[in-house]
mmCIF file of C-alpha atoms in Angstrom:
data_model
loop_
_atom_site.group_PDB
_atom_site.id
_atom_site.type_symbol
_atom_site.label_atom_id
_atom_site.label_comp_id
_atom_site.label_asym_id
_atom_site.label_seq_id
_atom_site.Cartn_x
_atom_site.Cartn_y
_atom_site.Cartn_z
ATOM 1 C CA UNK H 9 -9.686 0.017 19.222
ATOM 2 C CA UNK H 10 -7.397 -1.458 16.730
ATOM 3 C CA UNK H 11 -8.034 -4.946 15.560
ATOM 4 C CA UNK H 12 -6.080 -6.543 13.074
ATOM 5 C CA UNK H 13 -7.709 -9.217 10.410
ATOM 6 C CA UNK H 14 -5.377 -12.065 8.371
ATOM 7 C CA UNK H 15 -6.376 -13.128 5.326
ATOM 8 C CA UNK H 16 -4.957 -14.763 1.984
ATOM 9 C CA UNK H 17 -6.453 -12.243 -0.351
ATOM 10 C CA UNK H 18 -7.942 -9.009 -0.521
ATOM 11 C CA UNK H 19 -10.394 -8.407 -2.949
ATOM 12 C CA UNK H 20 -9.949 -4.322 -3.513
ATOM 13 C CA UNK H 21 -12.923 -3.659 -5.768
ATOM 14 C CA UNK H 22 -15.437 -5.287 -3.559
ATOM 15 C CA UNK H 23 -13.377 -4.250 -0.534
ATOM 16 C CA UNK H 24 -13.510 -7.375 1.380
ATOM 17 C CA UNK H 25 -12.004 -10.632 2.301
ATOM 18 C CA UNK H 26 -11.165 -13.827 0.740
ATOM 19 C CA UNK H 27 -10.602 -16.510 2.812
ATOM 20 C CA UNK H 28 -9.932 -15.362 6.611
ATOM 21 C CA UNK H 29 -6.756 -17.263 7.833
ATOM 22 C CA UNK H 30 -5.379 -17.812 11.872
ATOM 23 C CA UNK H 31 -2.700 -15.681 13.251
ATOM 24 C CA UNK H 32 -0.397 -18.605 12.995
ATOM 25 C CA UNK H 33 -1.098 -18.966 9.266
ATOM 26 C CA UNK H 34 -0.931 -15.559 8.057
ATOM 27 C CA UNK H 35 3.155 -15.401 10.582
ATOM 28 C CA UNK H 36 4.122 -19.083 8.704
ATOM 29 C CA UNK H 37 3.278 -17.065 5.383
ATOM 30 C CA UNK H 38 5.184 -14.141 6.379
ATOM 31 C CA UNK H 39 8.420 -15.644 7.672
ATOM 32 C CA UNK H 40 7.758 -17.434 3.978
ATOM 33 C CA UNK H 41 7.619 -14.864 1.978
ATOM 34 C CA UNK H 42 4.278 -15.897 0.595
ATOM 35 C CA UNK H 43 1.009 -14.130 0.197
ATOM 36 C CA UNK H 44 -1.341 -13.005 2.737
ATOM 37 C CA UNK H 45 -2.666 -9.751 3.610
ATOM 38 C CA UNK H 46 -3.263 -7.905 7.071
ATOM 39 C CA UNK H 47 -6.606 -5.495 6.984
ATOM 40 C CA UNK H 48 -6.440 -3.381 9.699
ATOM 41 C CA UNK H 49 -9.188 -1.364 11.362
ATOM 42 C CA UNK H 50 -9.786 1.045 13.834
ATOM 43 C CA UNK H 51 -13.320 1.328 15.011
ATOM 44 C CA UNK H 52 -14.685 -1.339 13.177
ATOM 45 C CA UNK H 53 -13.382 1.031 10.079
ATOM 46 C CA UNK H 54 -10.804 -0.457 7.714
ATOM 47 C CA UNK H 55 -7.604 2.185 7.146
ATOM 48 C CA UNK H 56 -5.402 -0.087 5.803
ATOM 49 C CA UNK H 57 -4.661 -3.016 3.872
ATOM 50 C CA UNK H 58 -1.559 -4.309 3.596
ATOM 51 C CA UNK H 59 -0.613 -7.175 1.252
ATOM 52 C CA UNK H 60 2.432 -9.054 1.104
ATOM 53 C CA UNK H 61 3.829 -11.246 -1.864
ATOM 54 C CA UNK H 62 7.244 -12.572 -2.440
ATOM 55 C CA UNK H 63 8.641 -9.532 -4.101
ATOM 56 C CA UNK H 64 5.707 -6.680 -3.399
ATOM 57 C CA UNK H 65 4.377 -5.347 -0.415
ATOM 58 C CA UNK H 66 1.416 -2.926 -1.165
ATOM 59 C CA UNK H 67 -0.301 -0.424 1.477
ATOM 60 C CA UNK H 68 -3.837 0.681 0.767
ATOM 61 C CA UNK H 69 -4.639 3.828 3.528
ATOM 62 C CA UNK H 70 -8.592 4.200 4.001
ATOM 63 C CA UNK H 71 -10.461 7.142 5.141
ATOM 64 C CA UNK H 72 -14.093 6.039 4.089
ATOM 65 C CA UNK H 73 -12.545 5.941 0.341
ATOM 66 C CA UNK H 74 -9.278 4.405 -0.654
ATOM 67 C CA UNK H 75 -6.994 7.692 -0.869
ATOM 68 C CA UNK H 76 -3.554 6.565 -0.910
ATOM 69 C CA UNK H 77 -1.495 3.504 -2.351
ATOM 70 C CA UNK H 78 1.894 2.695 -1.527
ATOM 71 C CA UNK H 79 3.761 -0.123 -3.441
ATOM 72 C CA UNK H 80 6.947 -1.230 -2.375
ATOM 73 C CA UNK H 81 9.349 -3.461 -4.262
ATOM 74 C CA UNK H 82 11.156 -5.961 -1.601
ATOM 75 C CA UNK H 83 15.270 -6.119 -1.929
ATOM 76 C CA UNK H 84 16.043 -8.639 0.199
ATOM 77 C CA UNK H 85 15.622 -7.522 3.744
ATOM 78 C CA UNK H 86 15.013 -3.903 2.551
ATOM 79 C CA UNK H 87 12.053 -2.241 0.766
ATOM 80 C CA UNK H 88 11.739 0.284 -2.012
ATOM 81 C CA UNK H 89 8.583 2.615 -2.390
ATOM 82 C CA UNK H 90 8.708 1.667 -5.781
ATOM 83 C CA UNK H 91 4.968 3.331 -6.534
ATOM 84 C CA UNK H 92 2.915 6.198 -4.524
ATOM 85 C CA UNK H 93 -0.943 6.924 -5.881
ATOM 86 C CA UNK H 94 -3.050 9.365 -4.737
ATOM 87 C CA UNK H 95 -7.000 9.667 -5.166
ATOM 88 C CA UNK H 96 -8.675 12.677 -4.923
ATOM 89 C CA UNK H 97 -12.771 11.736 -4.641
ATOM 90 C CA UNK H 98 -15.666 14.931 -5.114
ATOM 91 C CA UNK H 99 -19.692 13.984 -4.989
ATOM 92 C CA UNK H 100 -18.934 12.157 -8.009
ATOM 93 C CA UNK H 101 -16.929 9.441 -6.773
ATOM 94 C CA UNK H 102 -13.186 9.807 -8.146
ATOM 95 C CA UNK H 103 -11.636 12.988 -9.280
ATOM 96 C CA UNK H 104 -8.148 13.078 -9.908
ATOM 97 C CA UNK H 105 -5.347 10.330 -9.591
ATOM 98 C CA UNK H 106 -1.596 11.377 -9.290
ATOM 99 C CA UNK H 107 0.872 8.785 -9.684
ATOM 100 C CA UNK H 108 4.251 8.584 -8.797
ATOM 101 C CA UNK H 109 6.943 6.189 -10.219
ATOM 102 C CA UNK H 110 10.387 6.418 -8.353
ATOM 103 C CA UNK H 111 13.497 4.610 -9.702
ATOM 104 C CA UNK H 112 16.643 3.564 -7.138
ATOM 105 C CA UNK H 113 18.705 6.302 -9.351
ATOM 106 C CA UNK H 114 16.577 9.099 -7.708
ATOM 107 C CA UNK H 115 14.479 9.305 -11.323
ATOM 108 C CA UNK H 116 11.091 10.110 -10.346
ATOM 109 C CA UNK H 117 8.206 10.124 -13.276
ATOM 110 C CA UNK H 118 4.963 11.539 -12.531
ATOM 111 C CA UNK H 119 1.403 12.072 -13.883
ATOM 112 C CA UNK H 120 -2.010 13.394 -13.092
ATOM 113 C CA UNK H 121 -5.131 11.885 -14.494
ATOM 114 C CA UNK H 122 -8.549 13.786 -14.354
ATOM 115 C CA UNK H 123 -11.086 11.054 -14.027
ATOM 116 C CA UNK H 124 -13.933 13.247 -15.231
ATOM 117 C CA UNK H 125 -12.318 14.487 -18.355
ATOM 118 C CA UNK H 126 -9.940 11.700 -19.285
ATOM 119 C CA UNK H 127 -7.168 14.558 -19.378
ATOM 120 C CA UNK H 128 -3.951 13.431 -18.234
ATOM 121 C CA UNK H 129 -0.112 15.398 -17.612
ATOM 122 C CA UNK H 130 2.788 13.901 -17.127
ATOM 123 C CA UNK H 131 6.150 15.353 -15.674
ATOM 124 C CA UNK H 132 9.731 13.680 -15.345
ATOM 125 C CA UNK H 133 12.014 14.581 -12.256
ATOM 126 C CA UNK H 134 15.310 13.693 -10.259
ATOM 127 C CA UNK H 135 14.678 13.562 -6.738
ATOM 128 C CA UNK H 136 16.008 12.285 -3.289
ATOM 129 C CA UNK H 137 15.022 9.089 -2.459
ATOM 130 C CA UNK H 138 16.767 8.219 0.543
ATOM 131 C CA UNK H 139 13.103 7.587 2.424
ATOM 132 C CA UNK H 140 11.947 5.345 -0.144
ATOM 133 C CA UNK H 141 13.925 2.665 1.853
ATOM 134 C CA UNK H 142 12.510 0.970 4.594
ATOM 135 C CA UNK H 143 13.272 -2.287 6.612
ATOM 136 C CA UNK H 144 11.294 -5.092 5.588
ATOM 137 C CA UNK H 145 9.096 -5.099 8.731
ATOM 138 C CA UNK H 146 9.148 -8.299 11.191
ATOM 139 C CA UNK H 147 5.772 -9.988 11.296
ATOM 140 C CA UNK H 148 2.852 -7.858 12.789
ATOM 141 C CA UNK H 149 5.059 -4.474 13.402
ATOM 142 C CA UNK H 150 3.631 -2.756 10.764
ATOM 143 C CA UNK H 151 4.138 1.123 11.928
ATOM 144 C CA UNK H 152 6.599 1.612 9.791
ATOM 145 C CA UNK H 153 4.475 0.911 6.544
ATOM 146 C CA UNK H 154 1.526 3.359 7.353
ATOM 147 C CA UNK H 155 3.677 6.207 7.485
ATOM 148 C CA UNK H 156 2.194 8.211 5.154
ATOM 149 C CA UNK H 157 5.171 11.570 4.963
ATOM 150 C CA UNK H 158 7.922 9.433 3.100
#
């Protein structure tokens, strides 16, 4: 069963709410372009959060541990997977972090961070970013932001 929970703020290192807000509220700040968030779950488990600002819409994907960011720059009624972050977690708790930085030019710069040694690599590319675009989704029709193969 999927449920889905409106909020104005997301507090990510705590992972819970701030201030639950009505159905109505959270649509008046979407059609707004203002901040809310949506925190979806299936099961009673949350596997995503998606928050929405004037100029940012950010998707956090959930399997038990966050493993997956996506941050989107809004263009006016387009988006632009500006930002992609991916967390690897062992026994330890976090492992490895790779980050992706894509440009509208196709310039993509990229780095891997070991969280138990500190090391870190980076890497510069040009790629094709023709699915880093995306409509900016109507209120509630989300699909299109939880795809995770971009």
């Amino acid at each position: 069963m999927i449920e889905i929970v409106y909020e104005k703020k997301w507090w990510n290192a705590k992972k819970r709410i701030i201030d639950e807000i009505s159905l109505e509220d959270a649509k008046k700040l979407h059609e707004a372009r203002k901040d809310y968030t949506a925190l979806i779950k299936e099961h009673d488990e949350i596997r995503y959060v998606i928050d929405f600002s004037s100029n940012h819409i950010i998707v956090r994907f959930f399997d038990g541990d966050m493993f997956l960011t996506y941050d989107f720059v809004t263009l006016s009624r387009k988006l632009f997977l500006k930002a992609a972050y991916y967390y690897d977690y062992g026994p330890e708790g976090l492992e490895t972090e790779m980050i992706y930085n894509f440009s509208e030019d196709g310039r993509l710069a990229m780095s891997k961070r070991d969280a138990l040694s500190g090391m870190c690599e980076e890497r510069e590319d040009v790629v094709d970013v023709k699915s880093n675009w995306d409509a900016y989704p109507e209120f509630g029709e989300y699909t299109d932001l939880l795809k995770i193969e971009r």
